[in-house]
mmCIF file of C-alpha atoms and ligand atoms in Angstrom:
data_model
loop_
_atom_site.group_PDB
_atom_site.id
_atom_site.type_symbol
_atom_site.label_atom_id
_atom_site.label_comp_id
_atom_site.label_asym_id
_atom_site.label_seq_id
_atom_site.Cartn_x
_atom_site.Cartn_y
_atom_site.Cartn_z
ATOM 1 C CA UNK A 25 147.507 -10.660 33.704
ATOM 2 C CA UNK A 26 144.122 -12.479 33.217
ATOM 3 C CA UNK A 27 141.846 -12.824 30.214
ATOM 4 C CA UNK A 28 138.035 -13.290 30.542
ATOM 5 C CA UNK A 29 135.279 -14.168 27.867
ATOM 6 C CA UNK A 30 132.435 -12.249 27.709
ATOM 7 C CA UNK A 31 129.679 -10.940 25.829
ATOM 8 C CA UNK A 32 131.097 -8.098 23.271
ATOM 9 C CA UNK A 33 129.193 -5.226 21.826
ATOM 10 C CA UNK A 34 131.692 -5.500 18.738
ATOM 11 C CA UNK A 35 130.712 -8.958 17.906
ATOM 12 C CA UNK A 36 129.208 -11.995 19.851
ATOM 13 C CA UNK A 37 131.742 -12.634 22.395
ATOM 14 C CA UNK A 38 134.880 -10.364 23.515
ATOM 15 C CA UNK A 39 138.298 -11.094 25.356
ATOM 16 C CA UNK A 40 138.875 -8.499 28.631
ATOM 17 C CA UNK A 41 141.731 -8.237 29.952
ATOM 18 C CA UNK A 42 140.962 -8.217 34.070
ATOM 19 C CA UNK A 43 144.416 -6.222 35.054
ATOM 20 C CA UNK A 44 146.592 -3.331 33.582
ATOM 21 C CA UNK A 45 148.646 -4.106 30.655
ATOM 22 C CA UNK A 46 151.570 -2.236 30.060
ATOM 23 C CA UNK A 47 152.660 -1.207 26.580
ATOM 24 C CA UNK A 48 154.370 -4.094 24.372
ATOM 25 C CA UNK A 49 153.208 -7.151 26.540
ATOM 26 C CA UNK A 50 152.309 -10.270 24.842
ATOM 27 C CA UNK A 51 148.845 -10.844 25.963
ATOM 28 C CA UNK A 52 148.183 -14.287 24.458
ATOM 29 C CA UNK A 53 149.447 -16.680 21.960
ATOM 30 C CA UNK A 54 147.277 -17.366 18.537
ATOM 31 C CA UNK A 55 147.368 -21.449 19.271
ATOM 32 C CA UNK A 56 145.805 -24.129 17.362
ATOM 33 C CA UNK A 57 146.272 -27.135 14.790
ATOM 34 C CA UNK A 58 148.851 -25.716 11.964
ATOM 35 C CA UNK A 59 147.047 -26.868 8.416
ATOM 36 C CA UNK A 60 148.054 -25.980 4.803
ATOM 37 C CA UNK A 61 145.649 -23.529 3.186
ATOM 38 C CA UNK A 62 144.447 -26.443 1.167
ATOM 39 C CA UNK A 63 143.215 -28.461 4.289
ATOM 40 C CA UNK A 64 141.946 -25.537 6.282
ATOM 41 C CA UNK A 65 139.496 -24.637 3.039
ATOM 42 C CA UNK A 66 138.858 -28.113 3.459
ATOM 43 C CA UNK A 67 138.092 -28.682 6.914
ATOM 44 C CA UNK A 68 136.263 -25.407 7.510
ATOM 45 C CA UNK A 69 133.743 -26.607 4.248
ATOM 46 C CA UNK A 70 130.928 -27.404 6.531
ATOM 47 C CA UNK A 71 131.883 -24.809 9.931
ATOM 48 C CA UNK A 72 129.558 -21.943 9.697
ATOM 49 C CA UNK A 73 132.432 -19.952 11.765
ATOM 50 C CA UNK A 74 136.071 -19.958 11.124
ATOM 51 C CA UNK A 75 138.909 -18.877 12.918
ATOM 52 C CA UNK A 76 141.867 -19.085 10.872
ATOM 53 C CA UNK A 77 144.873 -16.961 10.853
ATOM 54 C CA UNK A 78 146.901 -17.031 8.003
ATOM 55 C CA UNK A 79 150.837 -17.465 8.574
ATOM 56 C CA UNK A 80 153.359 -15.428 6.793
ATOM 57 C CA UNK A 81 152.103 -15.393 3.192
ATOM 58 C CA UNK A 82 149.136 -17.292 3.914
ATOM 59 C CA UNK A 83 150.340 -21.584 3.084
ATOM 60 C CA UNK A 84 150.146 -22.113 6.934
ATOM 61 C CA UNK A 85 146.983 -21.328 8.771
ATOM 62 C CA UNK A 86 146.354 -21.668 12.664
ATOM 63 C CA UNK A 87 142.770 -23.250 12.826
ATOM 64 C CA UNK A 88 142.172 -21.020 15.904
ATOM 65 C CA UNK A 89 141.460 -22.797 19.312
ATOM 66 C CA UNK A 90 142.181 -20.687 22.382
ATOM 67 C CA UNK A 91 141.729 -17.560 24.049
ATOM 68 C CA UNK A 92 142.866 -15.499 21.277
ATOM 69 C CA UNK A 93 140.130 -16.461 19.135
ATOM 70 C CA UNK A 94 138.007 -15.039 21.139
ATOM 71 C CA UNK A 95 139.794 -11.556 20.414
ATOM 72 C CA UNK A 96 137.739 -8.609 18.032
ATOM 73 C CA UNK A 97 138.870 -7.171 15.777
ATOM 74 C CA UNK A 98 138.830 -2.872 15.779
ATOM 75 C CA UNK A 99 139.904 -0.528 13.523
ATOM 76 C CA UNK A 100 141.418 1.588 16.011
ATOM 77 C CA UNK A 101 142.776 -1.743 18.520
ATOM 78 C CA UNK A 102 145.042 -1.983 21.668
ATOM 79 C CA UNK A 103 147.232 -4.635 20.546
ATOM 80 C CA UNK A 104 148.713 -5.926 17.463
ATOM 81 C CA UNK A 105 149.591 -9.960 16.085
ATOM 82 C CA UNK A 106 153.642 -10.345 15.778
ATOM 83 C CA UNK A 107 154.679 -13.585 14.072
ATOM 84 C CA UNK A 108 158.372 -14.747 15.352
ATOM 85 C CA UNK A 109 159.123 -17.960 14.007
ATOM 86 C CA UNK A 110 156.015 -19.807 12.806
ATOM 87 C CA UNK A 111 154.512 -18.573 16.214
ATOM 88 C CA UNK A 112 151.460 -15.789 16.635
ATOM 89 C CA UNK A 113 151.161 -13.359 19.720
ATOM 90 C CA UNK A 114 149.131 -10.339 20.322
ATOM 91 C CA UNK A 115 150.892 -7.951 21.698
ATOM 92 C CA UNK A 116 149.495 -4.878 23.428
ATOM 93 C CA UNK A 117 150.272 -1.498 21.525
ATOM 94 C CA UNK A 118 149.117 0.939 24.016
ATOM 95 C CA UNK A 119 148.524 0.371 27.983
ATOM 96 C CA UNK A 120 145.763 -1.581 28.954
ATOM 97 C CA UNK A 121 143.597 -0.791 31.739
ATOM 98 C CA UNK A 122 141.328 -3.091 33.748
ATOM 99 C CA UNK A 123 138.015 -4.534 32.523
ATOM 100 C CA UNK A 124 139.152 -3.242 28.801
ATOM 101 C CA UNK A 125 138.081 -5.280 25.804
ATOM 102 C CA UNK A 126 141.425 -6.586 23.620
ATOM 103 C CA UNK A 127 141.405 -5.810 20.394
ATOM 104 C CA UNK A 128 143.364 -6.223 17.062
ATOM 105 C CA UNK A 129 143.304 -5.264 13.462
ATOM 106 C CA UNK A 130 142.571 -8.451 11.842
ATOM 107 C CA UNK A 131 143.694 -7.465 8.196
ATOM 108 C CA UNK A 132 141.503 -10.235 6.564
ATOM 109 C CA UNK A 133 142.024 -11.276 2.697
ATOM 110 C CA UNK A 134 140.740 -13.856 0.810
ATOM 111 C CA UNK A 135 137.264 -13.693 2.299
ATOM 112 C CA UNK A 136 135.305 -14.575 -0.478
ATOM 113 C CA UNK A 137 131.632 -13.076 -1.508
ATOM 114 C CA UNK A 138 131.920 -11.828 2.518
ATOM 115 C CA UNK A 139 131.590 -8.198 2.996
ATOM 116 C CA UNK A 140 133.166 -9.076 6.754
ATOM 117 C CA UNK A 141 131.393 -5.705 7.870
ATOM 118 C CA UNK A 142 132.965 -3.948 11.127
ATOM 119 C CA UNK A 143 131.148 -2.917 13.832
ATOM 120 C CA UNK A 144 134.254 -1.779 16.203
ATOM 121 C CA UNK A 145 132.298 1.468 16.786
ATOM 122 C CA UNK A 146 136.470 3.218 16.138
ATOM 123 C CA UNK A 147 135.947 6.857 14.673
ATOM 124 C CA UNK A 148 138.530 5.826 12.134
ATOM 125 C CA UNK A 149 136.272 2.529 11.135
ATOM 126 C CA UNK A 150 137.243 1.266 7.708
ATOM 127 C CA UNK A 151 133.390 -0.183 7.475
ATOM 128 C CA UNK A 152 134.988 -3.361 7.300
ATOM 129 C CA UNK A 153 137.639 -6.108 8.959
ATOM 130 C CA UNK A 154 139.597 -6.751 4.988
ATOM 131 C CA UNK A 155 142.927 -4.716 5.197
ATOM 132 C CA UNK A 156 143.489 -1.761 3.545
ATOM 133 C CA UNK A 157 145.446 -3.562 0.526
ATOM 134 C CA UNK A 158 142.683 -6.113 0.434
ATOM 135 C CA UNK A 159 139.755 -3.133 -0.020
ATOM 136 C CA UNK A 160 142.261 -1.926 -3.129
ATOM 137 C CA UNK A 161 142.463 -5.338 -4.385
ATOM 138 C CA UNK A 162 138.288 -6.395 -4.092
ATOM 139 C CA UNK A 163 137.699 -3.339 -5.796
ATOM 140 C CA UNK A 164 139.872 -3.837 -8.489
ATOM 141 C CA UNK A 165 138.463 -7.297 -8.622
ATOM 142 C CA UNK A 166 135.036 -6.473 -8.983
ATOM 143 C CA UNK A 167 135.486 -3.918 -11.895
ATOM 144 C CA UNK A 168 137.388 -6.165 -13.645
ATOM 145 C CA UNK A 169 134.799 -9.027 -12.896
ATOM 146 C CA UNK A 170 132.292 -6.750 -14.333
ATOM 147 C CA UNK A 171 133.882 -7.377 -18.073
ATOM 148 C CA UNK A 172 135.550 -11.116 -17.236
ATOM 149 C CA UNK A 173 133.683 -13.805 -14.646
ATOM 150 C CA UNK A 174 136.763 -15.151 -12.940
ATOM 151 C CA UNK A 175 135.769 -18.697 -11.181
ATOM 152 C CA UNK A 176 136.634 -17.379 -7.613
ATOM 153 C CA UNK A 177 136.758 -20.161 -4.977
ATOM 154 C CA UNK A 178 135.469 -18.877 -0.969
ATOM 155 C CA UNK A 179 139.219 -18.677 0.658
ATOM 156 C CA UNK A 180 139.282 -17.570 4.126
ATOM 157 C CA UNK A 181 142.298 -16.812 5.941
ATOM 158 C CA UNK A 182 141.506 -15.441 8.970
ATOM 159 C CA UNK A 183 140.642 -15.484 12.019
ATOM 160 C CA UNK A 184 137.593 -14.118 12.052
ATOM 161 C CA UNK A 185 134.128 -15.386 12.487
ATOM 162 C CA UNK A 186 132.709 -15.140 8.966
ATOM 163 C CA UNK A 187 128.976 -16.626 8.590
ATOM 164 C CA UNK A 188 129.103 -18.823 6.010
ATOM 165 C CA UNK A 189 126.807 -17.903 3.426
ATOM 166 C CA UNK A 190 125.575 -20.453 0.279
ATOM 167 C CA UNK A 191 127.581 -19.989 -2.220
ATOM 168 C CA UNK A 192 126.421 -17.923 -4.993
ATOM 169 C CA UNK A 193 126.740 -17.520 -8.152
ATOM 170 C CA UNK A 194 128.786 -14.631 -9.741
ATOM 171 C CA UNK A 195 126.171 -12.037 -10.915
ATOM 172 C CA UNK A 196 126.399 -9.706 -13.550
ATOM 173 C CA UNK A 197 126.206 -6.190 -11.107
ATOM 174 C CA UNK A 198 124.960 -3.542 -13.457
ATOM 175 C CA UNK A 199 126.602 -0.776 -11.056
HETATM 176 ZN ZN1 LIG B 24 135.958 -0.882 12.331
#
């Protein structure tokens, strides 16, 4: 098995796989420098693109640098992340065939004033790369911030690219 960069229609650039991949293959390991969620906010201050993937509940994040963080994210993707011990792989969920683009879900959280909009083109596109409980939980957040102004610091834990955008400051929304 062989990965490739290349340009992506999804976003920037894409991971292909070259060969068939059968059905629960690991097709890469999520490697990089292991930082606390405190020095990964940190470090990625001044990056205007991060790659961080949050560990288990998020303390430990991967600050992304290889293959995999090259990998899209899809709403409807042919592999999945599986964390064994403190380690990251993406694993294919369906069989890969040649010359196919690898994607995962990437679940984000914590992403800040981001709106981390998804272009994976899937029929069942959520409109965006936050999880499902994360969509629940910005909503939630931004009815109650409508009454209180909670002093929300930009988290990412991720590994997607997020643009970094100025920070701004908390607006009343009249909607
Ligand atoms: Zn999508």
């Amino acid at each position: 098995m062989a990965l490739i960069i290349r340009s992506s229609a999804i976003h920037a650039a894409g991971c292909y796989s070259t060969t068939a991949v059968r059905k629960g293959t690991r097709v890469a390991e999520y490697t990089g420098p292991r930082l606390s969620k405190e020095e990964a906010d940190s470090s990625n201050e001044e990056s205007p693109i991060t790659y961080l993937f949050g560990l288990g509940y998020g303390t430990v994040v991967i600050d992304g640098h290889c293959t995999a963080m090259f990998i899209n994210h899809s709403c409807d993707p042919n592999c999945e992340t599986e964390e064994i011990r403190g380690r990251v792989w993406i694993r294919a969920i369906r069989k890969i065939e040649p010359g196919d683009e690898i994607t995962y879900d990437y679940c984000l959280y914590d992403g800040g004033d981001d709106e981390a909009v998804c272009n994976c083109g899937a029929k069942k596109c959520r409109g965006t790369m936050y999880s499902p409980e994360e969509i629940r939980r910005r909503k939630a957040a931004a009815k109650k911030a409508e009454k209180k102004k909670p002093a929300k610091r930009r988290t990412r834990t991720s590994t997607v690219p997020i643009p970094r955008k100025p920070q701004v400051a908390e607006e009343e929304d009249a909607a």
